[in-house]
Amino acid sequence: MSDQVLLTTTVGSFGKPEYLQKARNANARGKLGESELNELERKATEEWIRRQERLDIDILVDGEMYRGDMVAYFAERLDGFRIGGLVRSYGNRYYHKPIIASKVGRPTPMTVDWFRYTQSLTDRPVKGMLTGPYTMLDWSYNEAYKTRRDAALALAEVVRQEAEDLQAAGARYIQIDEPAIHARPEEIDIAIEAMGVVTQNLDAKTISHICYGDFAAIYPKVLELPVDQLDLAMANYGYRWLELFDKHPFTKELAIGVVDVHSHETETVATAAEGIRKGLRHVSKERLLPHPDCGLKTRSVEESEEKCRVVVEATKVVRAELARQATPA
Amino acid sequence: MKTTVTGAYPKISDEHQDLRRALHRHDRGELDAEGLSRVLDDSTRWAIGELDWAGVDVINDGQVRWDDLLAPFARAWTGCDRGPLERFYDNNTYFRQPVITGPITTDGTTLVRDFEFARGVARGQLKAAVCGPLTFATLAEDHHYASLEDRTLAVADAIAAEIRGLGAAGATLVDVEEPALVAHPEHFALARAAVERLALPGVPLALQTYFFPADPLLDALAAFPVAQVGVDVRSRDTDALGRLNALRQTVVLGIVDARNTRVETESEVVDLIEAALKQVPADYLWLAPTTSLEYLPHDVAVKKLKVLVAAAHATGGVKA
């Protein structure tokens, strides 16, 4: 894989199989025990590792079979958080929005066992997957800290501990997602400072996923976010963010979203390939990583798989073009 | 001083999840549109009952039928479709982006049925609400109008028609929810031109700003042809509390934070009211949450309303 270009990856979550969805519901109603649920989560994780290998994805994820919400999962395991009542996200979707009720702390690692298990299943690299401190703050109520900066820096400390434990467990890629980073563009310095705390001691490749918001409002400032790679939704936005790179060149590795995740239909291979070609105008083939726009947890297993298949097929089409250009007839 | 609410009330609580279940059943084809509508009416009754019971003087219908601030209009108007999900300002809450495909038109009756239903249920004074034209226009994707100006004024004409319809149905006060005005203060002249069109039907309007400080606009807001102006003095750093006398309209003071679960103490709220009373006579001061209570879990929303009403009574507000 070392000399491969256009390494393919995914953003983190996949659709959960029906048996796991049923088990999670039964567990929530107290009708299925933790160890039984855990067995099924491990089974679903292994199935997703095999699917990713079959699909020929280069950098794998565990698929987050054991997570519901990307903030609540951590909030439920950290000291200082309380899980609040239901709040509506959109339409008929509700979630338990966490409350930072007192000083936060990390009693034990939260994702390291899952990383170890998943990496043991495959020779391909698996990413460690964390939610960034600014997003943890922005998607929670803050009752405990005087300022949002204070809260973000306290959260950064616990995310740093988790990231360093992932690295010690062998993670070569650590993704620290910040989808809320543009919620308040005037606070981007806080997000940058907090990410600096998280990544300061890491040698692993660091990545941050950003989606659904006004990326233009934080560009080019977001290039100061101390990670090696930004992972951006592009297909959903008609690749409009690439135009920003004309004025201020993009200076990091770019994981580029080439299929929209919120529609049931998947783009054609040709359309996705065109997306990759657009990315190549701004970022070299060694630093461009095709993937779906966002996590696939809202899609079914079959839809998740189909979207990944299109990403990989499109990547192979473009790799072949690049190889032909490199060796003139 | 009267107490009031702005925007949506939580649609469900831990105990009352009828609507959530009904929508799931509707999605699965197990409940028809008529059955869903009955549950929506029941949930509206529930929300109105809670607002009445909390002792709020002037209530709305809780916007139970609204998916988001733009949805009722994007659904009903011709020339408008509903597009992808987008984040609603700096909330972890999403709305369907309206997509404008042609000239926007409406018969002006979009909200009439729901207003009449709510009036039949509410014990006290009921107000209606519409989306502010600048908010709708800045959040929509536009494939038809030539400029933000054209789009905003076209939306204003459609919303004015809705206000006329509400007035004919008996509405005596209509909230114009306009977060875009404080999110994009540079467009205040356009927002004012749009609100001037909303004032034409002659129904008293309350211009509600929220999410962002109104500080840079306080003087400009005085020139808007509305009966009331809503200002958040609680949820973010702001100097507005000391400058409320810049306004000439009744001030709807946002004094309990509808985006944080920490419940204010009565004395904290009383202090804010007393500071406001140094700037605005009591007859021109209404008290409210900073924005939609739907950003809070239901149990916290109820606690915030109780503090609001208690603080109003403690400082000489109208007693229910």
XYZ file of C-alpha atoms in Angstrom:
649
model
C 0.000 0.000 0.000
C 2.989 2.276 0.643
C 3.321 3.532 -2.926
C -0.398 3.530 -3.639
C -1.902 6.924 -4.478
C -5.429 8.134 -3.736
C -5.797 5.974 -0.617
C -9.462 5.337 0.065
C -11.095 5.594 3.460
C -14.425 6.385 5.130
C -15.538 8.939 7.698
C -16.273 6.565 10.559
C -19.753 5.135 10.946
C -21.629 2.554 8.895
C -25.214 1.386 8.844
C -25.990 -1.068 11.627
C -27.398 -4.488 10.646
C -30.996 -5.090 11.583
C -30.152 -7.670 14.259
C -27.994 -5.079 16.024
C -30.631 -2.344 15.802
C -33.148 -4.706 17.374
C -30.647 -5.694 20.056
C -29.910 -2.043 20.873
C -33.635 -1.340 21.239
C -34.069 -4.414 23.432
C -31.098 -3.322 25.540
C -32.573 0.163 25.946
C -35.815 -1.437 27.189
C -33.874 -3.585 29.653
C -34.679 -6.770 27.767
C -31.148 -7.644 26.642
C -28.026 -7.668 28.798
C -24.825 -5.700 28.151
C -22.699 -8.771 27.413
C -25.207 -10.121 24.878
C -25.335 -6.721 23.186
C -21.538 -6.513 23.212
C -21.280 -9.900 21.463
C -23.502 -8.651 18.661
C -21.571 -5.380 18.395
C -18.352 -7.368 17.971
C -19.993 -9.571 15.353
C -21.248 -6.546 13.409
C -17.812 -4.912 13.682
C -16.099 -7.974 12.247
C -18.628 -8.125 9.418
C -17.842 -4.522 8.568
C -14.086 -5.193 8.621
C -14.604 -8.041 6.146
C -16.841 -5.855 3.971
C -14.248 -3.068 3.904
C -11.545 -5.569 2.938
C -13.767 -6.999 0.219
C -14.528 -3.508 -1.037
C -10.745 -2.911 -1.070
C -10.789 0.198 1.119
C -7.260 1.127 2.182
C -7.712 2.749 5.605
C -10.428 1.115 7.679
C -12.720 2.130 10.536
C -14.537 0.062 13.132
C -17.877 1.371 11.833
C -19.052 2.504 15.300
C -21.417 -0.434 15.800
C -21.269 0.284 19.545
C -22.087 3.995 19.329
C -25.320 5.873 18.879
C -24.463 9.546 18.964
C -20.896 10.792 18.511
C -21.038 13.131 21.508
C -23.340 11.163 23.830
C -21.112 8.075 23.571
C -18.246 9.955 25.198
C -20.450 12.013 27.523
C -21.871 8.808 28.994
C -18.352 7.639 29.841
C -16.780 10.836 31.149
C -17.032 12.247 34.647
C -18.774 15.616 34.869
C -21.477 14.923 32.286
C -25.141 14.333 32.927
C -27.408 13.061 30.173
C -30.353 15.423 29.765
C -33.883 14.866 28.478
C -34.784 14.499 24.827
C -34.170 17.382 22.435
C -35.199 17.446 18.789
C -32.481 17.529 16.170
C -34.723 17.718 13.077
C -37.982 16.274 11.836
C -38.859 13.474 14.234
C -35.256 12.828 15.343
C -34.524 13.346 19.026
C -31.387 12.846 21.087
C -30.375 13.085 24.722
C -28.288 16.241 24.665
C -25.504 15.947 27.256
C -25.051 18.480 30.035
C -21.601 19.443 31.313
C -22.653 19.611 34.955
C -19.276 19.682 36.704
C -15.562 19.442 35.941
C -14.902 16.779 33.296
C -12.523 13.855 33.705
C -11.821 10.485 32.100
C -12.031 7.605 34.548
C -10.998 4.960 31.986
C -10.231 4.733 28.257
C -13.392 4.818 26.139
C -12.458 3.500 22.699
C -9.116 1.742 23.124
C -10.508 -1.785 23.595
C -12.622 -1.387 20.490
C -9.582 -0.173 18.552
C -7.479 -3.132 19.734
C -10.210 -5.603 18.845
C -10.816 -4.126 15.403
C -7.138 -3.825 14.521
C -6.646 -7.461 15.546
C -9.095 -8.475 12.809
C -7.154 -7.018 9.877
C -3.708 -6.225 8.494
C -4.969 -2.969 7.037
C -4.671 0.131 9.239
C -7.728 1.018 11.338
C -8.333 4.631 12.367
C -8.861 5.621 16.002
C -12.054 7.682 16.068
C -12.744 10.496 18.525
C -15.020 13.507 18.760
C -13.165 16.802 19.095
C -13.355 19.042 22.142
C -15.041 21.976 20.411
C -17.831 19.783 19.027
C -18.234 18.040 22.404
C -18.763 21.493 23.900
C -20.985 22.865 21.182
C -23.311 19.867 21.206
C -23.684 19.890 24.986
C -25.168 22.337 27.459
C -22.411 23.968 29.515
C -23.460 24.525 33.109
C -20.054 23.960 34.694
C -17.509 26.248 33.062
C -17.512 29.989 33.116
C -16.556 30.396 29.468
C -16.818 28.227 26.387
C -13.028 28.376 26.050
C -12.585 26.999 29.573
C -14.954 24.146 28.770
C -13.304 23.390 25.404
C -9.835 23.249 26.974
C -11.023 20.962 29.773
C -12.576 18.638 27.184
C -9.383 18.834 25.123
C -7.476 17.401 28.070
C -9.656 14.265 28.240
C -9.630 13.823 24.455
C -5.807 14.150 24.558
C -5.601 11.324 27.102
C -7.776 9.110 24.912
C -5.828 9.952 21.735
C -2.489 9.179 23.395
C -3.846 5.859 24.664
C -4.993 5.003 21.134
C -1.522 5.785 19.831
C 0.041 3.630 22.548
C -2.301 0.818 21.479
C -0.881 1.056 17.979
C -3.155 3.469 16.108
C -1.307 5.004 13.153
C -4.246 7.216 12.213
C -6.248 9.166 14.781
C -9.298 11.085 13.655
C -10.664 13.825 15.911
C -13.898 15.036 14.366
C -15.019 18.645 14.571
C -18.274 18.905 12.585
C -19.354 21.847 14.755
C -16.206 23.859 14.103
C -18.033 26.423 11.959
C -21.064 26.751 14.267
C -19.610 29.997 15.576
C -16.869 31.125 13.180
C -15.777 33.781 15.660
C -14.731 30.992 18.028
C -12.415 29.153 15.643
C -9.389 30.190 17.689
C -10.853 28.215 20.591
C -11.260 25.136 18.392
C -7.681 25.492 17.117
C -6.259 25.958 20.615
C -8.202 22.953 21.940
C -7.093 20.723 19.048
C -3.501 21.772 19.778
C -3.866 20.307 23.255
C -5.160 17.039 21.793
C -2.504 16.525 19.113
C 0.577 18.054 20.771
C 2.218 14.708 21.648
C 0.917 12.574 18.777
C 3.145 11.056 16.085
C 0.225 9.226 14.474
C -1.343 10.826 11.428
C -4.071 13.182 12.694
C -7.297 13.851 10.844
C -10.352 15.999 11.476
C -13.707 15.603 9.767
C -15.804 18.726 9.153
C -19.268 18.781 7.582
C -22.659 20.495 7.281
C -21.989 24.135 7.783
C -20.445 27.215 6.243
C -16.900 26.055 5.544
C -16.221 29.315 3.679
C -16.681 31.221 6.932
C -13.654 29.493 8.496
C -11.390 29.205 5.455
C -8.372 29.685 5.253
C -8.151 30.080 9.040
C -9.080 26.389 9.490
C -5.713 25.469 7.912
C -4.247 26.393 11.318
C -6.112 23.498 12.938
C -3.191 21.341 14.158
C -3.980 18.116 12.274
C -2.340 16.568 9.192
C -5.501 15.923 7.227
C -8.888 17.606 6.849
C -11.768 15.394 5.900
C -14.493 17.371 4.117
C -17.970 16.799 2.716
C -17.797 17.971 -0.910
C -20.331 16.093 -3.058
C -23.312 17.407 -1.052
C -22.036 20.931 -1.741
C -21.336 20.483 -5.454
C -17.592 20.830 -4.674
C -18.088 24.549 -4.105
C -15.495 24.641 -1.298
C -12.767 23.776 -3.832
C -13.161 27.249 -5.302
C -11.867 28.649 -2.025
C -8.607 26.826 -2.660
C -7.998 28.910 -5.795
C -7.461 31.982 -3.666
C -5.794 30.346 -0.652
C -4.068 27.063 -1.532
C -5.032 24.086 0.595
C -1.975 23.056 2.619
C -2.995 19.775 4.301
C -3.884 16.318 3.135
C -7.475 16.305 1.908
C -9.915 13.478 2.451
C -12.532 14.411 -0.141
C -16.193 13.416 0.030
C -17.250 12.199 -3.429
C -20.666 10.638 -2.646
C -23.518 12.305 -0.752
C -24.546 10.266 2.298
C -28.005 11.688 2.932
C -29.683 10.389 -0.206
C -30.799 6.835 -0.817
C -29.444 6.965 -4.369
C -25.731 6.766 -4.958
C -23.856 8.768 -7.552
C -22.454 6.888 -10.532
C -18.814 5.860 -10.614
C -18.285 8.428 -13.376
C -19.680 11.246 -11.230
C -17.590 10.261 -8.233
C -14.490 9.961 -10.438
C -15.101 13.469 -11.693
C -15.180 14.596 -8.056
C -11.766 13.025 -7.476
C -10.399 14.734 -10.599
C -11.689 18.062 -9.247
C -9.808 17.421 -6.016
C -6.615 16.612 -7.934
C -6.600 20.132 -9.354
C -5.847 21.373 -5.837
C -4.183 18.525 -3.960
C -1.567 16.011 -5.192
C -2.480 12.345 -5.639
C -0.301 11.407 -2.660
C -2.283 13.760 -0.414
C -5.830 13.196 -1.666
C -8.023 10.478 -0.091
C -11.432 9.747 -1.637
C -14.271 8.796 0.709
C -18.018 9.346 1.255
C -19.072 12.817 2.449
C -19.863 11.849 5.997
C -20.546 8.935 8.319
C -22.974 6.388 6.890
C -24.853 5.505 10.064
C -28.149 6.871 8.731
C -27.963 4.468 5.761
C -28.713 0.752 5.660
C -25.862 -1.770 5.479
C -26.560 -2.256 1.758
C -26.655 1.484 1.021
C -23.462 2.023 3.043
C -21.748 -0.714 1.069
C -22.941 0.630 -2.270
C -21.662 4.132 -1.514
C -18.259 2.726 -0.541
C -18.163 0.565 -3.664
C -18.678 3.629 -5.847
C -15.887 5.505 -4.043
C -13.424 2.638 -4.556
C -14.412 1.993 -8.194
C -14.128 5.693 -9.006
C -10.724 5.827 -7.329
C -9.506 2.886 -9.438
C -10.667 4.616 -12.607
C -8.684 7.736 -11.722
C -5.643 5.764 -10.546
C -5.561 4.045 -13.944
C -5.701 7.417 -15.700
C -2.830 8.683 -13.567
C -0.792 5.558 -14.338
C -1.367 6.050 -18.084
C -0.249 9.674 -17.840
C 2.883 8.615 -15.949
C 3.903 6.089 -18.607
C 3.431 7.720 -22.021
C 2.836 5.273 -24.851
C -45.393 43.799 32.429
C -46.641 40.668 30.718
C -44.912 37.334 30.255
C -44.818 35.650 26.865
C -42.976 32.995 24.860
C -41.286 33.060 21.472
C -41.099 30.237 18.948
C -41.609 26.535 19.501
C -42.380 24.631 22.707
C -40.902 21.102 23.208
C -43.115 18.762 21.189
C -42.624 15.822 23.558
C -41.609 15.113 27.129
C -40.322 11.928 28.760
C -43.937 11.110 29.644
C -45.748 12.581 26.627
C -44.349 10.993 23.442
C -47.561 10.538 21.488
C -46.447 12.761 18.648
C -43.085 11.070 18.242
C -44.725 7.660 18.081
C -47.441 8.874 15.716
C -44.870 10.301 13.289
C -42.983 6.990 13.299
C -46.225 5.133 12.616
C -47.077 7.601 9.864
C -43.631 7.016 8.272
C -44.228 3.268 8.347
C -47.647 3.685 6.747
C -49.481 2.528 9.876
C -51.196 5.870 10.514
C -52.920 7.930 7.830
C -52.732 11.704 7.444
C -56.000 12.208 9.253
C -54.871 10.133 12.221
C -51.599 12.028 12.377
C -53.448 15.335 12.244
C -55.537 14.309 15.261
C -52.360 13.583 17.235
C -50.894 16.910 16.137
C -54.015 18.656 17.442
C -53.831 16.735 20.715
C -50.177 17.702 21.096
C -51.031 21.331 20.381
C -53.689 21.156 23.116
C -51.073 19.695 25.445
C -48.529 22.449 24.685
C -51.094 25.230 25.037
C -52.297 23.699 28.296
C -48.762 23.705 29.658
C -48.151 27.330 28.680
C -51.473 28.381 30.202
C -50.817 26.343 33.336
C -47.368 27.916 33.758
C -49.124 31.270 33.998
C -47.687 32.811 30.827
C -49.844 35.839 29.973
C -49.588 35.841 26.172
C -48.963 32.455 24.577
C -48.653 30.952 21.121
C -49.677 27.506 19.870
C -46.242 26.002 20.591
C -45.598 25.579 16.843
C -46.192 21.869 17.258
C -46.906 21.463 13.542
C -43.721 23.269 12.510
C -40.708 21.092 11.666
C -38.679 24.271 11.645
C -39.248 28.009 11.351
C -39.362 27.910 7.556
C -41.201 24.635 7.003
C -44.873 25.757 7.064
C -44.149 28.372 4.408
C -41.819 26.273 2.246
C -44.488 23.547 2.270
C -47.446 25.745 1.409
C -46.104 28.308 -1.032
C -45.955 27.763 -4.751
C -42.544 28.448 -6.254
C -40.890 26.800 -3.287
C -39.656 23.244 -2.604
C -37.927 21.744 0.399
C -34.267 20.849 -0.111
C -31.438 19.326 1.950
C -30.920 19.528 5.693
C -28.805 22.425 6.918
C -27.693 23.503 10.353
C -29.953 26.191 11.861
C -27.517 28.943 12.844
C -25.256 27.906 15.718
C -27.548 25.139 16.966
C -27.170 21.399 16.689
C -30.613 21.554 15.127
C -31.279 21.240 11.411
C -33.834 22.629 9.000
C -34.853 21.759 5.472
C -33.460 24.415 3.200
C -36.217 25.957 1.064
C -35.416 25.885 -2.648
C -37.024 28.708 -4.600
C -37.890 27.501 -8.083
C -40.227 30.232 -9.341
C -42.256 33.252 -8.244
C -43.430 32.734 -4.662
C -47.188 32.971 -4.232
C -49.638 32.142 -1.462
C -53.335 32.558 -0.803
C -52.476 33.861 2.672
C -54.292 31.108 4.547
C -51.287 28.920 5.424
C -51.597 29.492 9.182
C -55.288 30.280 9.550
C -56.601 26.817 10.387
C -53.973 26.260 13.111
C -54.561 29.723 14.583
C -58.302 29.149 14.785
C -57.766 25.756 16.382
C -55.388 27.212 18.988
C -57.767 30.059 19.776
C -60.429 27.517 20.587
C -58.086 25.900 23.103
C -56.159 28.772 24.719
C -57.547 30.273 27.900
C -55.613 33.539 27.744
C -54.353 35.859 25.021
C -52.976 34.087 21.960
C -50.502 35.479 19.458
C -49.470 34.094 16.059
C -46.009 33.877 14.482
C -44.369 34.014 11.058
C -40.827 33.555 9.796
C -38.999 36.826 9.199
C -38.468 37.593 5.497
C -34.721 38.184 5.781
C -34.326 34.897 7.663
C -36.233 32.960 5.023
C -34.436 34.718 2.171
C -30.923 34.270 3.552
C -31.452 30.581 4.355
C -33.134 29.617 1.059
C -31.440 28.376 -2.071
C -32.663 30.569 -4.906
C -33.003 29.532 -8.545
C -35.381 32.312 -9.480
C -34.838 35.810 -8.080
C -31.984 37.986 -9.285
C -30.725 39.221 -5.919
C -31.073 38.957 -2.154
C -33.121 42.174 -2.299
C -35.602 40.793 -4.817
C -35.877 37.532 -2.921
C -36.354 39.155 0.485
C -39.058 41.508 -0.750
C -40.885 38.722 -2.601
C -40.836 36.639 0.589
C -42.038 39.709 2.511
C -45.028 40.043 0.200
C -45.948 36.395 0.757
C -45.567 36.723 4.530
C -47.620 39.947 4.474
C -50.388 37.928 2.812
C -50.148 35.354 5.632
C -50.352 38.159 8.216
C -53.403 39.582 6.458
C -54.971 36.126 6.633
C -54.156 35.833 10.330
C -55.599 39.304 10.965
C -58.836 38.356 9.214
C -58.971 35.283 11.463
C -58.735 37.526 14.510
C -55.017 37.644 15.348
C -54.154 40.813 17.264
C -50.399 40.253 17.559
C -47.990 38.409 15.256
C -44.378 37.539 16.113
C -41.981 38.058 13.219
C -39.089 35.736 14.065
C -36.050 37.297 12.458
C -32.733 35.867 13.728
C -31.097 36.802 10.403
C -31.362 40.466 11.331
C -28.953 40.067 14.262
C -26.906 37.357 12.494
C -26.360 39.715 9.544
C -26.756 43.258 10.899
C -25.346 44.592 7.614
C -28.714 43.826 5.998
C -30.783 45.888 8.439
C -32.010 48.351 5.805
C -33.293 45.495 3.662
C -34.894 43.864 6.701
C -36.643 47.119 7.516
C -37.956 47.523 3.966
C -39.306 43.975 4.246
C -40.928 44.587 7.638
C -42.556 47.740 6.256
C -44.403 45.448 3.846
C -45.425 43.167 6.708
C -46.927 46.169 8.499
C -49.245 47.034 5.608
C -52.083 44.705 6.703
C -52.299 46.695 9.942
C -51.900 43.767 12.372
C -49.603 44.692 15.308
C -46.226 42.958 14.939
C -43.527 41.865 17.384
C -40.087 41.698 15.755
C -38.271 38.913 17.597
C -34.481 38.773 17.391
C -32.513 35.937 18.958
C -29.341 33.792 18.938
C -27.066 36.824 18.480
C -26.650 40.113 20.395
C -28.774 43.001 19.118
C -26.204 45.533 20.354
C -25.149 46.971 16.978
C -28.785 47.434 15.917
C -30.584 48.900 18.919
C -30.822 52.403 17.451
C -31.793 51.080 14.017
C -34.478 48.816 15.503
C -36.306 51.849 16.875
C -37.244 52.787 13.302
C -38.964 49.469 12.485
C -42.757 49.863 12.133
C -43.602 47.252 14.775
C -45.357 47.320 18.150
C -42.729 45.228 19.931
C -39.062 44.342 19.606
C -37.627 41.198 21.211
C -34.059 41.423 22.532
C -31.975 38.688 24.206
C -30.163 40.150 27.229
C -29.251 36.864 28.820
C -27.632 34.200 26.660
C -24.606 36.065 25.324
C -22.375 38.964 26.301
C -24.362 42.100 25.526
C -24.689 45.715 26.589
C -28.269 45.920 25.343
C -29.734 45.874 28.848
C -28.277 49.308 29.578
C -29.396 50.781 26.263
C -32.999 49.634 25.955
C -34.188 53.229 26.029
C -32.928 53.485 22.441
C -36.055 51.536 21.466
C -39.432 53.231 21.067
C -41.516 50.063 20.967
C -42.550 47.680 23.719
C -39.499 45.604 24.600
C -39.853 41.812 24.807
C -36.938 41.043 27.074
C -35.342 37.597 26.648
C -34.280 36.880 30.216
C -34.205 33.119 30.711
C -31.714 31.328 28.485
C -33.603 28.893 26.266
C -30.365 27.335 25.022
C -28.801 26.343 28.335
C -30.115 23.896 30.897
C -28.826 25.812 33.904
C -32.015 27.160 35.451
C -31.777 30.794 36.496
C -32.615 31.692 40.064
C -35.563 33.978 40.606
C -33.268 36.669 41.985
C -31.039 36.556 38.884
C -34.082 37.174 36.713
C -35.460 39.842 39.047
C -32.117 41.687 38.803
C -32.384 41.717 35.007
C -35.975 42.973 35.140
C -35.057 45.735 37.566
C -32.162 46.805 35.369
C -34.526 46.916 32.379
C -37.081 48.942 34.325
C -34.486 51.696 34.671
C -34.603 52.010 30.872
C -38.186 51.118 29.957
C -41.493 51.863 31.746
C -43.247 48.763 33.074
C -46.136 49.229 30.610
C -43.660 48.838 27.754
C -41.841 45.784 29.077
C -42.717 42.142 28.367
C -40.680 39.217 29.657
C -39.810 36.041 27.759
C -37.309 33.217 27.220
C -34.434 34.197 24.921
C -35.712 32.034 22.047
C -37.723 28.857 21.355
C -37.994 26.666 24.438
C -37.700 23.702 22.087
C -33.908 23.919 22.375
C -34.316 22.583 25.929
C -35.526 19.250 27.226
C -39.149 19.562 28.314
C -38.503 19.312 32.070
C -36.012 22.185 31.953
C -38.316 24.300 29.758
C -41.040 23.984 32.392
C -38.648 25.053 35.163
C -37.510 28.064 33.142
C -41.119 29.172 32.576
C -41.829 28.908 36.297
C -38.855 31.121 37.141
C -39.861 33.606 34.453
C -43.410 33.896 35.741
C -42.374 34.016 39.407
C -39.819 36.755 38.733
C -42.403 38.743 36.781
C -44.851 38.540 39.671
C -42.127 39.444 42.170
C -41.399 42.642 40.276
C -45.004 43.686 39.822
C -45.938 41.943 36.585
C -49.513 41.025 35.684
C -50.821 38.226 37.895
C -52.765 35.527 36.136
